[in-house]
Amino acid sequence: MDIKLRALRAFTEVVRQGGFSPAARQVFATQSAVSKAVRQLEDALGFMLLDRSVQPARLTAAGEIVLRRSLVVLAELDDLRGELDELRGLQRGVLRLGLPPIGSSQLFAPVFARFRGLYPGIEVQLVEHGSRRLAEMLRAGELDLAGLLVPMADEFEWQSVREEPMTVLLAEAGPAAADGDSIAFAALAGLPFVLFEAGFALNPMVLDAARAAGLEPHVVASTSQIEFMVELVAAGLGAGFLPRLMAQTRQRPGLRVLTLREPALSWHLALAWRRGGYLSHAARAWLELTAAG
C-alpha cells in the first residue's frame, strides 16, 4: 500500500476547507492536482473516501476513518519536524498561536511585546477564532497553543490564564430587576439574548445556565464583535453577556453591567496544547511569559 503524505494533506484540506478549490489554494496547488492526489489515495486504500454525487462532497464511512487517522499522522509529523529543528539548534522558529477574540487584547497584548523583545527571531503566526474552532485546529496539529475555556476535553493539557465572573449587560431602561450590582438569571425571563456566533464556547455556557434557571432563551442576534454586541444591548435589543474583565472597560451611559447569580457563572481561559504532543521552545517560552503575568 503506497500512501503519500501529500495525498493525506490534500484529502484533509478538502474536508477542512469544504471543497477542492479552497483546498487547492490552501496547499498552493491546482485543483486538478488536489483531485488527483485524493483519487490516488482512494486507489491505494481501495475505498471511496468522498461521495462526490452531492455538493459539497461528503465523507463516506471509510473517509471518516481515514480523516481521523490522517489528522493524527500529520500532527505527529509536524511534531517530528519541530523537534528535529530544535535539535539542529536553529535560531529562528515559528509559534502557531490561536486566541479567542474575547479577552485577548487585555490578556495577551503585553505578552506579545515581551516575547518579541526576548525572542526576535521567532515568528508568531496568530489566528483568531471562537474556542470551538481553535480546539479543532489544535487537535489537528495546526496550532501549538490555543486559548480555550475550562473545562475542556481530556485530550488537551492546559495552563490557566484568567478566571472571571460572568456579567450580564442590560440597557439602562431595561425591564429586568437587579439586586444591587448583581442579578439572578430568573430575572431575565422573557428578555431576548444577544450572543456571540456559534463557534464561541461562551454561548452554550450561557444558554445551559439560563436553562438550569428555568429559562428558554430567545436569541435575537449573534455577532463576533464585542463592541457591536454592546451597542445592540445599549439600544435595547436584549441582554448581552461578557466576562467582568471585558465588561468593565465598556461601561458607558445607558448601559448596566451586573454580575450573574443563581446560578453564578465564571469564564475561565487557559492556554492548551495536545496531551503528549511536542511543545517547542517557542511554545514553552510563551507559557512561561504568560504565567509570569
Coordinates of C-alpha atoms in Angstrom, one line a residue:
M1 CA 0.0 0.0 0.0
D2 CA 1.7 3.2 -1.2
I3 CA 0.2 6.2 0.7
K4 CA 1.9 9.5 0.2
L5 CA 1.8 12.3 2.8
R6 CA 1.0 14.8 0.1
A7 CA -2.2 12.8 -0.6
L8 CA -3.1 12.7 3.1
R9 CA -2.7 16.5 3.3
A10 CA -4.7 17.1 0.2
F11 CA -7.6 14.9 1.5
T12 CA -7.7 16.5 4.9
E13 CA -7.7 20.0 3.4
V14 CA -10.6 19.1 1.0
V15 CA -12.6 18.1 4.1
R16 CA -11.5 21.0 6.2
Q17 CA -12.0 23.7 3.6
G18 CA -15.2 22.2 2.2
G19 CA -14.2 21.7 -1.4
F20 CA -11.4 21.1 -3.9
S21 CA -10.9 24.7 -5.0
P22 CA -10.4 26.2 -1.5
A23 CA -8.2 23.2 -0.6
A24 CA -6.0 23.8 -3.6
R25 CA -5.5 27.4 -2.5
Q26 CA -4.5 26.2 1.0
V27 CA -1.8 23.8 -0.2
F28 CA -0.7 26.0 -3.1
A29 CA -1.6 23.5 -5.8
T30 CA -4.0 23.4 -8.7
Q31 CA -7.5 22.0 -8.2
S32 CA -6.7 19.1 -10.6
A33 CA -3.6 18.2 -8.6
V34 CA -5.6 18.1 -5.4
S35 CA -8.3 16.0 -7.0
K36 CA -5.7 13.6 -8.5
A37 CA -4.0 13.2 -5.1
V38 CA -7.3 12.3 -3.4
R39 CA -8.0 9.8 -6.2
Q40 CA -4.6 8.2 -5.8
L41 CA -5.2 7.9 -2.0
E42 CA -8.6 6.2 -2.7
D43 CA -6.9 3.8 -5.2
A44 CA -4.1 3.0 -2.7
L45 CA -6.6 2.3 0.1
G46 CA -9.2 0.6 -2.1
F47 CA -12.1 2.7 -0.7
M48 CA -14.0 5.7 -1.9
L49 CA -13.4 8.4 0.7
L50 CA -15.6 11.2 -0.6
D51 CA -19.2 11.0 -2.0
R52 CA -18.9 13.3 -5.0
S53 CA -22.6 12.9 -6.0
V54 CA -23.5 15.7 -3.6
Q55 CA -22.2 19.2 -3.3
P56 CA -20.1 19.8 -1.3
A57 CA -18.6 16.3 -1.4
R58 CA -19.4 14.3 1.7
L59 CA -17.3 11.9 3.7
T60 CA -18.1 8.2 3.4
A61 CA -17.7 5.8 6.3
A62 CA -14.2 4.9 5.2
G63 CA -13.5 8.6 4.7
E64 CA -14.4 9.3 8.4
I65 CA -11.8 6.7 9.5
V66 CA -9.1 7.9 7.2
L67 CA -9.7 11.6 8.2
R68 CA -9.4 10.7 11.9
R69 CA -6.2 8.8 11.4
S70 CA -4.7 11.3 8.9
L71 CA -5.0 14.2 11.4
V72 CA -3.0 12.2 13.9
V73 CA -0.3 11.2 11.4
L74 CA 0.1 14.8 10.1
A75 CA 0.1 16.3 13.6
E76 CA 2.9 13.8 14.6
L77 CA 4.9 14.7 11.5
D78 CA 4.7 18.4 12.5
D79 CA 5.9 17.5 16.0
L80 CA 8.8 15.5 14.4
R81 CA 9.9 18.4 12.3
G82 CA 9.8 20.8 15.2
E83 CA 11.8 18.6 17.5
L84 CA 14.5 18.0 14.8
D85 CA 14.7 21.7 14.1
E86 CA 15.5 22.4 17.7
L87 CA 18.0 19.6 17.8
R88 CA 19.8 21.4 14.9
G89 CA 19.9 24.5 17.1
L90 CA 18.0 26.7 14.7
Q91 CA 17.9 30.3 15.9
R92 CA 14.6 31.0 14.2
G93 CA 11.3 29.4 14.7
V94 CA 7.5 29.7 14.5
L95 CA 4.9 29.8 17.2
R96 CA 1.4 28.9 15.9
L97 CA -0.9 30.6 18.4
G98 CA -4.7 30.6 18.4
L99 CA -6.6 33.1 20.6
P100 CA -10.2 33.9 21.0
P101 CA -11.5 37.4 20.3
I102 CA -12.9 37.7 23.8
G103 CA -10.3 38.9 26.3
S104 CA -7.2 38.5 24.1
S105 CA -6.4 42.2 23.8
Q106 CA -6.3 42.7 27.6
L107 CA -4.6 39.5 28.5
F108 CA -2.1 38.9 25.7
A109 CA -1.0 42.2 24.1
P110 CA 1.6 42.8 26.9
V111 CA 2.9 39.2 26.4
F112 CA 3.4 39.8 22.7
A113 CA 5.6 42.8 23.4
R114 CA 7.8 40.9 26.0
F115 CA 8.0 37.8 23.7
R116 CA 9.2 39.9 20.8
G117 CA 11.9 41.6 22.9
L118 CA 13.2 38.3 24.2
Y119 CA 12.8 36.2 21.0
P120 CA 13.1 38.5 18.0
G121 CA 13.9 35.6 15.6
I122 CA 10.7 33.7 16.4
E123 CA 7.7 34.4 14.2
V124 CA 4.3 34.4 15.9
Q125 CA 1.6 33.1 13.5
L126 CA -1.7 34.3 15.1
V127 CA -5.2 33.1 14.3
E128 CA -8.3 34.3 16.0
H129 CA -11.4 32.2 16.3
G130 CA -14.0 31.1 18.8
S131 CA -12.9 28.3 21.2
R132 CA -14.7 25.5 19.3
R133 CA -12.8 26.2 16.1
L134 CA -9.5 26.7 18.0
A135 CA -10.0 23.3 19.6
E136 CA -10.4 21.7 16.2
M137 CA -7.2 23.3 14.9
L138 CA -5.3 22.3 18.0
R139 CA -6.5 18.7 17.7
A140 CA -5.4 18.6 14.0
G141 CA -1.9 19.9 14.9
E142 CA -2.4 23.2 13.1
L143 CA -1.7 25.1 16.3
D144 CA 1.0 24.8 19.1
L145 CA -1.1 26.6 21.7
A146 CA -4.7 27.7 21.8
G147 CA -6.8 29.8 24.2
L148 CA -9.7 27.6 25.3
L149 CA -12.3 27.7 28.0
V150 CA -12.1 25.4 31.0
P151 CA -13.4 22.7 31.3
M152 CA -12.1 21.2 28.1
A153 CA -11.5 17.8 26.6
D154 CA -9.1 15.4 28.3
E155 CA -7.0 15.2 25.1
F156 CA -5.6 18.6 26.0
E157 CA -3.3 19.8 28.7
W158 CA -3.6 23.4 29.9
Q159 CA -2.2 26.3 31.9
S160 CA -4.7 28.7 33.5
V161 CA -4.6 32.3 32.3
R162 CA -7.5 34.1 33.9
E163 CA -10.8 33.3 35.6
E164 CA -13.5 36.0 35.8
P165 CA -17.2 36.0 36.9
M166 CA -19.7 36.5 34.1
T167 CA -21.7 39.6 33.9
V168 CA -24.9 40.5 32.1
L169 CA -25.2 43.7 30.1
L170 CA -28.6 45.5 30.0
A171 CA -29.9 48.7 28.7
E172 CA -30.4 51.2 31.5
A173 CA -34.1 51.4 30.8
G174 CA -34.5 47.6 30.5
P175 CA -37.2 45.7 32.4
A176 CA -35.0 43.2 34.3
A177 CA -34.9 43.7 38.1
A178 CA -31.4 43.9 39.7
D179 CA -30.4 43.5 43.3
G180 CA -27.6 45.9 43.8
D181 CA -24.8 45.1 41.4
S182 CA -25.9 41.5 40.7
I183 CA -28.9 39.9 39.0
A184 CA -30.4 36.4 39.1
F185 CA -30.9 34.5 35.8
A186 CA -34.6 34.2 36.6
A187 CA -34.9 38.0 36.4
L188 CA -34.0 37.7 32.7
A189 CA -37.1 35.7 31.9
G190 CA -38.8 36.9 28.6
L191 CA -35.8 39.1 27.7
P192 CA -34.1 38.3 24.3
F193 CA -30.4 37.4 24.4
V194 CA -27.7 38.9 22.2
L195 CA -24.9 36.3 22.0
F196 CA -21.7 35.6 20.1
E197 CA -21.6 33.5 17.0
A198 CA -22.0 29.7 17.1
G199 CA -18.2 28.9 17.3
F200 CA -17.8 30.7 20.6
A201 CA -17.8 28.3 23.7
L202 CA -19.3 31.2 25.7
N203 CA -22.7 30.6 24.1
P204 CA -23.5 27.1 25.4
M205 CA -22.2 28.1 28.8
V206 CA -24.7 31.0 29.0
L207 CA -27.6 29.0 27.5
D208 CA -27.1 26.0 29.8
A209 CA -27.0 28.2 32.8
A210 CA -30.2 30.0 31.7
R211 CA -32.0 26.7 31.2
A212 CA -30.8 25.5 34.6
A213 CA -32.6 28.6 36.0
G214 CA -35.8 27.6 34.1
L215 CA -35.5 29.9 31.1
E216 CA -35.7 29.0 27.5
P217 CA -33.9 32.0 25.9
H218 CA -34.7 33.6 22.6
V219 CA -31.5 34.6 20.8
V220 CA -32.4 37.7 18.9
A221 CA -28.9 38.5 17.4
S222 CA -25.4 36.9 17.1
T223 CA -22.2 38.6 16.4
S224 CA -18.4 38.0 16.5
Q225 CA -17.7 41.6 17.6
I226 CA -17.8 42.7 21.3
E227 CA -18.3 46.3 20.5
F228 CA -21.3 45.6 18.3
M229 CA -22.8 43.4 20.9
V230 CA -22.5 46.2 23.5
E231 CA -24.2 48.7 21.1
L232 CA -27.0 46.3 20.4
V233 CA -27.6 45.9 24.1
A234 CA -27.5 49.6 24.8
A235 CA -30.0 50.1 22.0
G236 CA -32.4 47.9 23.9
L237 CA -32.3 44.8 21.8
G238 CA -31.8 42.4 24.7
A239 CA -29.3 41.1 27.3
G240 CA -25.6 40.5 26.5
F241 CA -23.0 38.5 28.4
L242 CA -19.3 39.2 29.0
P243 CA -16.7 38.3 31.5
R244 CA -16.2 41.0 34.1
L245 CA -12.7 41.9 32.8
M246 CA -14.1 42.8 29.4
A247 CA -17.4 44.3 30.6
Q248 CA -15.8 46.8 33.0
T249 CA -13.8 48.5 30.2
R250 CA -17.0 49.0 28.2
Q251 CA -19.2 50.7 30.8
R252 CA -21.0 53.7 29.4
P253 CA -24.1 55.9 30.0
G254 CA -27.3 53.9 29.2
L255 CA -25.7 50.5 30.0
R256 CA -25.9 48.4 33.1
V257 CA -23.2 45.8 34.0
L258 CA -24.4 43.3 36.6
T259 CA -22.8 40.1 38.0
L260 CA -24.8 37.0 37.3
R261 CA -26.0 34.8 40.1
E262 CA -28.4 31.9 40.8
P263 CA -26.6 30.2 39.1
A264 CA -23.3 32.0 39.3
L265 CA -21.2 31.7 36.2
S266 CA -17.5 32.1 35.6
W267 CA -15.3 32.4 32.5
H268 CA -12.0 30.5 32.8
L269 CA -9.5 31.0 30.0
A270 CA -6.5 28.7 29.6
L271 CA -3.7 28.1 27.1
A272 CA -4.0 24.5 25.9
W273 CA -1.9 22.0 23.9
R274 CA -2.3 18.5 22.8
R275 CA -1.7 16.0 25.6
G276 CA 1.5 14.2 24.9
G277 CA 2.3 16.4 21.9
Y278 CA 5.7 18.1 21.4
L279 CA 5.9 21.6 22.9
S280 CA 8.5 23.7 21.0
H281 CA 10.9 26.1 22.7
A282 CA 8.8 29.0 21.4
A283 CA 5.6 27.5 22.9
R284 CA 7.3 26.8 26.3
A285 CA 8.6 30.4 26.3
W286 CA 5.2 31.8 25.7
L287 CA 3.7 29.7 28.5
E288 CA 6.4 31.0 30.9
L289 CA 5.8 34.6 30.0
T290 CA 2.1 34.2 30.4
A291 CA 2.4 32.6 33.8
A292 CA 4.7 35.4 34.9
G293 CA 1.9 37.9 34.3

